[in-house]
Each structure stands twice: as C-alpha cells, then as structure tokens.
C-alpha cells in the first residue's frame, strides 16, 4: 500500500510539473518594439545608485533594491525622446517573471507587459489589469490602496506592482533627480 502511494505521489508530481510550464512571450528586441515602435533607436542608460539613492528608492517604492546598478533603455526617434524602458525580473512565488516597464519622458507609467512568466498560467495577471495602472502615481500603485487585486493571482499582482514601483522610483530619484 505504501509503495502504491509513493508511486501515485511521484506520478502526480511529474504530471503537475508538466502542466506548470514556463512561457516566454517576447524577446528583448520585440519588447523594445512594444515600448517604442519599429525603428526606434534604443540606447542603454545605466544608472549607478549611491547608498543614499538606494535607500530613498526603497523608501519610495516600498521594495528592496538588490543591486546598485539599474539599466533603463532610452527610446528615441529622429532625436526625440520617446521614453524609458526597464526590463525587470523578480520571483513571484517560486518562479521568475520578467516584465517590460515603459515610462513616458516625464516618468509616468506608459505601459507594462509580461515578457516571460514561469509560474502556472492561471497566476498570470491579464493584460487588461495592467491597463488599469497606466498614468497612476507611484503612491497609488499598491494592492488595495489604489489597485484592485485579482483572485488567484495575488502574489503575481504584488510582484508586478513591486517591479513597476521600483522602476518608477529609480527614474524619479536617480534619473529625473540627477537632471535637476
């Protein structure tokens, strides 16, 4: 009887692993086309955070910043700044999610898109949910404090919001703040 239960448990785990598959939706190049359109010039904008900036970003975004190096990508067309994009990877529950976060030239959230999602598909927030976040200030990008949750995807929603707030805070403190 014990042997049967162990075999059943192993078979269930193998079946479950097959159902929970990773999915990559867009490559980096496709992400930049989503962000800025076909033919835009993309330039790396590495941001090297000071200890003070890192602390200010963590306070503003209410999320831990793991590295003092953050990379934005500037999109331009005919010399005109279209905005900034960040590719943010973080763990949702036990698996990673990679997002594209696009900010306007003024630092407002212009678009967010999941590029890769390794959790079960039913945990992935729908595109329409991301649309509800556009142009909201960073203070309103918190679950149940300006943003509605999604039943069954609470951890995914939290992780996505954390990544968006972090990108916006890095922009506000280290990019826009450095320009002033």
mmCIF file of C-alpha atoms in Angstrom:
data_model
loop_
_atom_site.group_PDB
_atom_site.id
_atom_site.type_symbol
_atom_site.label_atom_id
_atom_site.label_comp_id
_atom_site.label_asym_id
_atom_site.label_seq_id
_atom_site.Cartn_x
_atom_site.Cartn_y
_atom_site.Cartn_z
ATOM 1 C CA UNK A 1 0.000 0.000 0.000
ATOM 2 C CA UNK A 2 2.809 2.425 0.867
ATOM 3 C CA UNK A 3 4.556 1.599 -2.398
ATOM 4 C CA UNK A 4 1.345 2.457 -4.311
ATOM 5 C CA UNK A 5 1.022 5.824 -2.519
ATOM 6 C CA UNK A 6 4.643 6.747 -3.255
ATOM 7 C CA UNK A 7 4.219 5.829 -6.939
ATOM 8 C CA UNK A 8 0.957 7.786 -7.114
ATOM 9 C CA UNK A 9 2.597 10.805 -5.476
ATOM 10 C CA UNK A 10 5.556 10.699 -7.875
ATOM 11 C CA UNK A 11 3.274 10.342 -10.899
ATOM 12 C CA UNK A 12 1.189 13.297 -9.682
ATOM 13 C CA UNK A 13 4.292 15.448 -9.253
ATOM 14 C CA UNK A 14 5.541 14.610 -12.752
ATOM 15 C CA UNK A 15 2.129 15.398 -14.231
ATOM 16 C CA UNK A 16 1.908 18.667 -12.269
ATOM 17 C CA UNK A 17 5.418 19.692 -13.374
ATOM 18 C CA UNK A 18 4.386 19.173 -16.997
ATOM 19 C CA UNK A 19 1.337 21.394 -16.543
ATOM 20 C CA UNK A 20 3.283 24.217 -14.862
ATOM 21 C CA UNK A 21 5.433 25.263 -17.771
ATOM 22 C CA UNK A 22 7.410 28.381 -18.371
ATOM 23 C CA UNK A 23 6.371 30.669 -21.149
ATOM 24 C CA UNK A 24 8.349 33.384 -22.903
ATOM 25 C CA UNK A 25 6.076 35.816 -24.728
ATOM 26 C CA UNK A 26 8.515 38.375 -26.166
ATOM 27 C CA UNK A 27 12.236 38.622 -26.842
ATOM 28 C CA UNK A 28 14.200 41.699 -25.778
ATOM 29 C CA UNK A 29 14.027 43.106 -29.331
ATOM 30 C CA UNK A 30 10.271 42.526 -29.503
ATOM 31 C CA UNK A 31 9.914 44.201 -26.114
ATOM 32 C CA UNK A 32 11.644 47.334 -27.413
ATOM 33 C CA UNK A 33 9.284 47.381 -30.405
ATOM 34 C CA UNK A 34 6.330 47.165 -27.987
ATOM 35 C CA UNK A 35 7.815 50.005 -25.968
ATOM 36 C CA UNK A 36 8.828 52.433 -28.696
ATOM 37 C CA UNK A 37 7.647 51.109 -32.063
ATOM 38 C CA UNK A 38 9.540 49.673 -35.000
ATOM 39 C CA UNK A 39 12.688 51.510 -35.982
ATOM 40 C CA UNK A 40 13.234 53.436 -32.753
ATOM 41 C CA UNK A 41 16.823 53.949 -31.669
ATOM 42 C CA UNK A 42 17.491 52.239 -28.340
ATOM 43 C CA UNK A 43 20.309 53.340 -26.085
ATOM 44 C CA UNK A 44 21.392 51.860 -22.743
ATOM 45 C CA UNK A 45 21.162 54.210 -19.802
ATOM 46 C CA UNK A 46 23.000 52.542 -16.910
ATOM 47 C CA UNK A 47 22.172 54.042 -13.539
ATOM 48 C CA UNK A 48 24.704 53.614 -10.734
ATOM 49 C CA UNK A 49 22.923 54.190 -7.442
ATOM 50 C CA UNK A 50 24.585 55.720 -4.417
ATOM 51 C CA UNK A 51 23.758 54.319 -0.982
ATOM 52 C CA UNK A 52 21.570 57.371 -0.363
ATOM 53 C CA UNK A 53 19.695 56.935 -3.646
ATOM 54 C CA UNK A 54 19.175 53.231 -2.963
ATOM 55 C CA UNK A 55 17.718 53.994 0.471
ATOM 56 C CA UNK A 56 15.447 56.703 -0.979
ATOM 57 C CA UNK A 57 14.237 54.350 -3.741
ATOM 58 C CA UNK A 58 13.476 51.601 -1.229
ATOM 59 C CA UNK A 59 11.502 54.061 0.897
ATOM 60 C CA UNK A 60 9.563 55.496 -2.055
ATOM 61 C CA UNK A 61 8.879 52.171 -3.794
ATOM 62 C CA UNK A 62 8.464 50.175 -0.580
ATOM 63 C CA UNK A 63 10.534 47.392 -2.078
ATOM 64 C CA UNK A 64 14.075 46.136 -1.585
ATOM 65 C CA UNK A 65 16.616 47.130 -4.234
ATOM 66 C CA UNK A 66 19.053 44.232 -4.677
ATOM 67 C CA UNK A 67 21.656 45.998 -6.804
ATOM 68 C CA UNK A 68 23.103 49.461 -7.135
ATOM 69 C CA UNK A 69 23.164 49.043 -10.923
ATOM 70 C CA UNK A 70 19.891 49.565 -12.770
ATOM 71 C CA UNK A 71 19.520 49.804 -16.525
ATOM 72 C CA UNK A 72 16.987 51.851 -18.400
ATOM 73 C CA UNK A 73 16.757 51.893 -22.168
ATOM 74 C CA UNK A 74 16.042 55.215 -23.824
ATOM 75 C CA UNK A 75 13.901 55.100 -26.922
ATOM 76 C CA UNK A 76 14.336 57.851 -29.494
ATOM 77 C CA UNK A 77 13.018 58.623 -32.940
ATOM 78 C CA UNK A 78 14.625 61.378 -35.008
ATOM 79 C CA UNK A 79 16.412 62.588 -31.882
ATOM 80 C CA UNK A 80 13.182 62.972 -29.902
ATOM 81 C CA UNK A 81 12.959 61.104 -26.579
ATOM 82 C CA UNK A 82 10.053 58.646 -26.641
ATOM 83 C CA UNK A 83 10.526 57.382 -23.104
ATOM 84 C CA UNK A 84 12.355 54.897 -20.939
ATOM 85 C CA UNK A 85 12.035 51.135 -20.677
ATOM 86 C CA UNK A 86 13.201 48.799 -17.953
ATOM 87 C CA UNK A 87 13.303 45.033 -18.064
ATOM 88 C CA UNK A 88 12.580 43.870 -14.547
ATOM 89 C CA UNK A 89 12.927 40.246 -13.376
ATOM 90 C CA UNK A 90 11.764 39.058 -9.993
ATOM 91 C CA UNK A 91 10.410 35.981 -8.260
ATOM 92 C CA UNK A 92 6.637 35.704 -7.995
ATOM 93 C CA UNK A 93 6.011 32.696 -5.792
ATOM 94 C CA UNK A 94 8.810 30.246 -6.518
ATOM 95 C CA UNK A 95 9.466 31.032 -10.179
ATOM 96 C CA UNK A 96 10.559 34.182 -12.048
ATOM 97 C CA UNK A 97 8.589 36.714 -14.008
ATOM 98 C CA UNK A 98 10.174 39.187 -16.419
ATOM 99 C CA UNK A 99 8.388 42.413 -17.221
ATOM 100 C CA UNK A 100 8.752 45.325 -19.574
ATOM 101 C CA UNK A 101 8.047 48.608 -17.801
ATOM 102 C CA UNK A 102 7.769 51.663 -20.043
ATOM 103 C CA UNK A 103 7.829 55.187 -18.665
ATOM 104 C CA UNK A 104 6.964 58.354 -20.549
ATOM 105 C CA UNK A 105 9.661 61.049 -20.876
ATOM 106 C CA UNK A 106 8.132 62.539 -17.698
ATOM 107 C CA UNK A 107 8.372 59.239 -15.798
ATOM 108 C CA UNK A 108 4.696 58.218 -15.869
ATOM 109 C CA UNK A 109 3.823 54.552 -16.399
ATOM 110 C CA UNK A 110 3.016 54.307 -20.110
ATOM 111 C CA UNK A 111 2.968 50.513 -20.492
ATOM 112 C CA UNK A 112 3.735 47.313 -18.644
ATOM 113 C CA UNK A 113 3.867 43.896 -20.203
ATOM 114 C CA UNK A 114 4.882 40.441 -19.048
ATOM 115 C CA UNK A 115 7.737 39.193 -21.233
ATOM 116 C CA UNK A 116 8.170 35.791 -19.569
ATOM 117 C CA UNK A 117 6.184 34.001 -16.885
ATOM 118 C CA UNK A 118 7.354 30.784 -15.272
ATOM 119 C CA UNK A 119 4.544 30.271 -12.769
ATOM 120 C CA UNK A 120 1.393 28.353 -13.784
ATOM 121 C CA UNK A 121 -0.530 30.339 -16.448
ATOM 122 C CA UNK A 122 -3.589 30.806 -14.244
ATOM 123 C CA UNK A 123 -1.480 33.002 -11.914
ATOM 124 C CA UNK A 124 -0.614 35.481 -14.685
ATOM 125 C CA UNK A 125 -2.465 38.807 -14.438
ATOM 126 C CA UNK A 126 -4.358 39.668 -17.641
ATOM 127 C CA UNK A 127 -3.284 42.473 -19.961
ATOM 128 C CA UNK A 128 -6.440 44.426 -19.115
ATOM 129 C CA UNK A 129 -5.369 44.579 -15.468
ATOM 130 C CA UNK A 130 -2.058 46.188 -16.447
ATOM 131 C CA UNK A 131 -4.031 48.786 -18.407
ATOM 132 C CA UNK A 132 -5.683 49.965 -15.177
ATOM 133 C CA UNK A 133 -2.267 51.005 -13.823
ATOM 134 C CA UNK A 134 -1.331 53.470 -16.556
ATOM 135 C CA UNK A 135 -0.524 57.053 -15.541
ATOM 136 C CA UNK A 136 -1.122 56.386 -11.831
ATOM 137 C CA UNK A 137 1.332 57.971 -9.414
ATOM 138 C CA UNK A 138 3.676 55.653 -7.572
ATOM 139 C CA UNK A 139 1.790 56.106 -4.268
ATOM 140 C CA UNK A 140 -1.375 54.632 -5.820
ATOM 141 C CA UNK A 141 0.357 51.544 -7.228
ATOM 142 C CA UNK A 142 -0.281 49.393 -4.173
ATOM 143 C CA UNK A 143 -2.611 46.469 -3.812
ATOM 144 C CA UNK A 144 -5.907 47.511 -2.211
ATOM 145 C CA UNK A 145 -4.678 51.111 -1.961
ATOM 146 C CA UNK A 146 -5.472 52.242 -5.484
ATOM 147 C CA UNK A 147 -5.169 48.924 -7.323
ATOM 148 C CA UNK A 148 -7.655 46.066 -7.270
ATOM 149 C CA UNK A 149 -6.381 42.551 -6.696
ATOM 150 C CA UNK A 150 -7.084 39.546 -8.858
ATOM 151 C CA UNK A 151 -8.469 36.436 -7.215
ATOM 152 C CA UNK A 152 -5.993 33.588 -7.613
ATOM 153 C CA UNK A 153 -3.138 35.861 -8.728
ATOM 154 C CA UNK A 154 -2.408 37.890 -5.603
ATOM 155 C CA UNK A 155 1.312 37.079 -5.481
ATOM 156 C CA UNK A 156 1.716 37.832 -9.205
ATOM 157 C CA UNK A 157 -0.064 41.161 -8.803
ATOM 158 C CA UNK A 158 2.128 42.086 -5.813
ATOM 159 C CA UNK A 159 5.337 41.140 -7.646
ATOM 160 C CA UNK A 160 4.314 43.113 -10.749
ATOM 161 C CA UNK A 161 3.414 46.187 -8.702
ATOM 162 C CA UNK A 162 6.710 45.980 -6.799
ATOM 163 C CA UNK A 163 8.653 45.903 -10.084
ATOM 164 C CA UNK A 164 6.717 48.832 -11.520
ATOM 165 C CA UNK A 165 7.117 50.942 -8.369
ATOM 166 C CA UNK A 166 10.841 50.163 -8.288
ATOM 167 C CA UNK A 167 11.341 51.272 -11.909
ATOM 168 C CA UNK A 168 9.364 54.464 -11.294
ATOM 169 C CA UNK A 169 11.281 55.220 -8.099
ATOM 170 C CA UNK A 170 14.661 54.654 -9.771
ATOM 171 C CA UNK A 171 13.593 57.058 -12.510
ATOM 172 C CA UNK A 172 12.331 59.704 -10.054
ATOM 173 C CA UNK A 173 15.354 59.588 -7.732
ATOM 174 C CA UNK A 174 18.296 58.704 -9.970
ATOM 175 C CA UNK A 175 17.335 59.876 -13.474
ATOM 176 C CA UNK A 176 14.987 62.854 -13.092
ATOM 177 C CA UNK A 177 16.542 63.801 -9.755
ATOM 178 C CA UNK A 178 20.050 63.781 -11.258
ATOM 179 C CA UNK A 179 18.892 66.025 -14.127
ATOM 180 C CA UNK A 180 17.685 68.717 -11.701
#
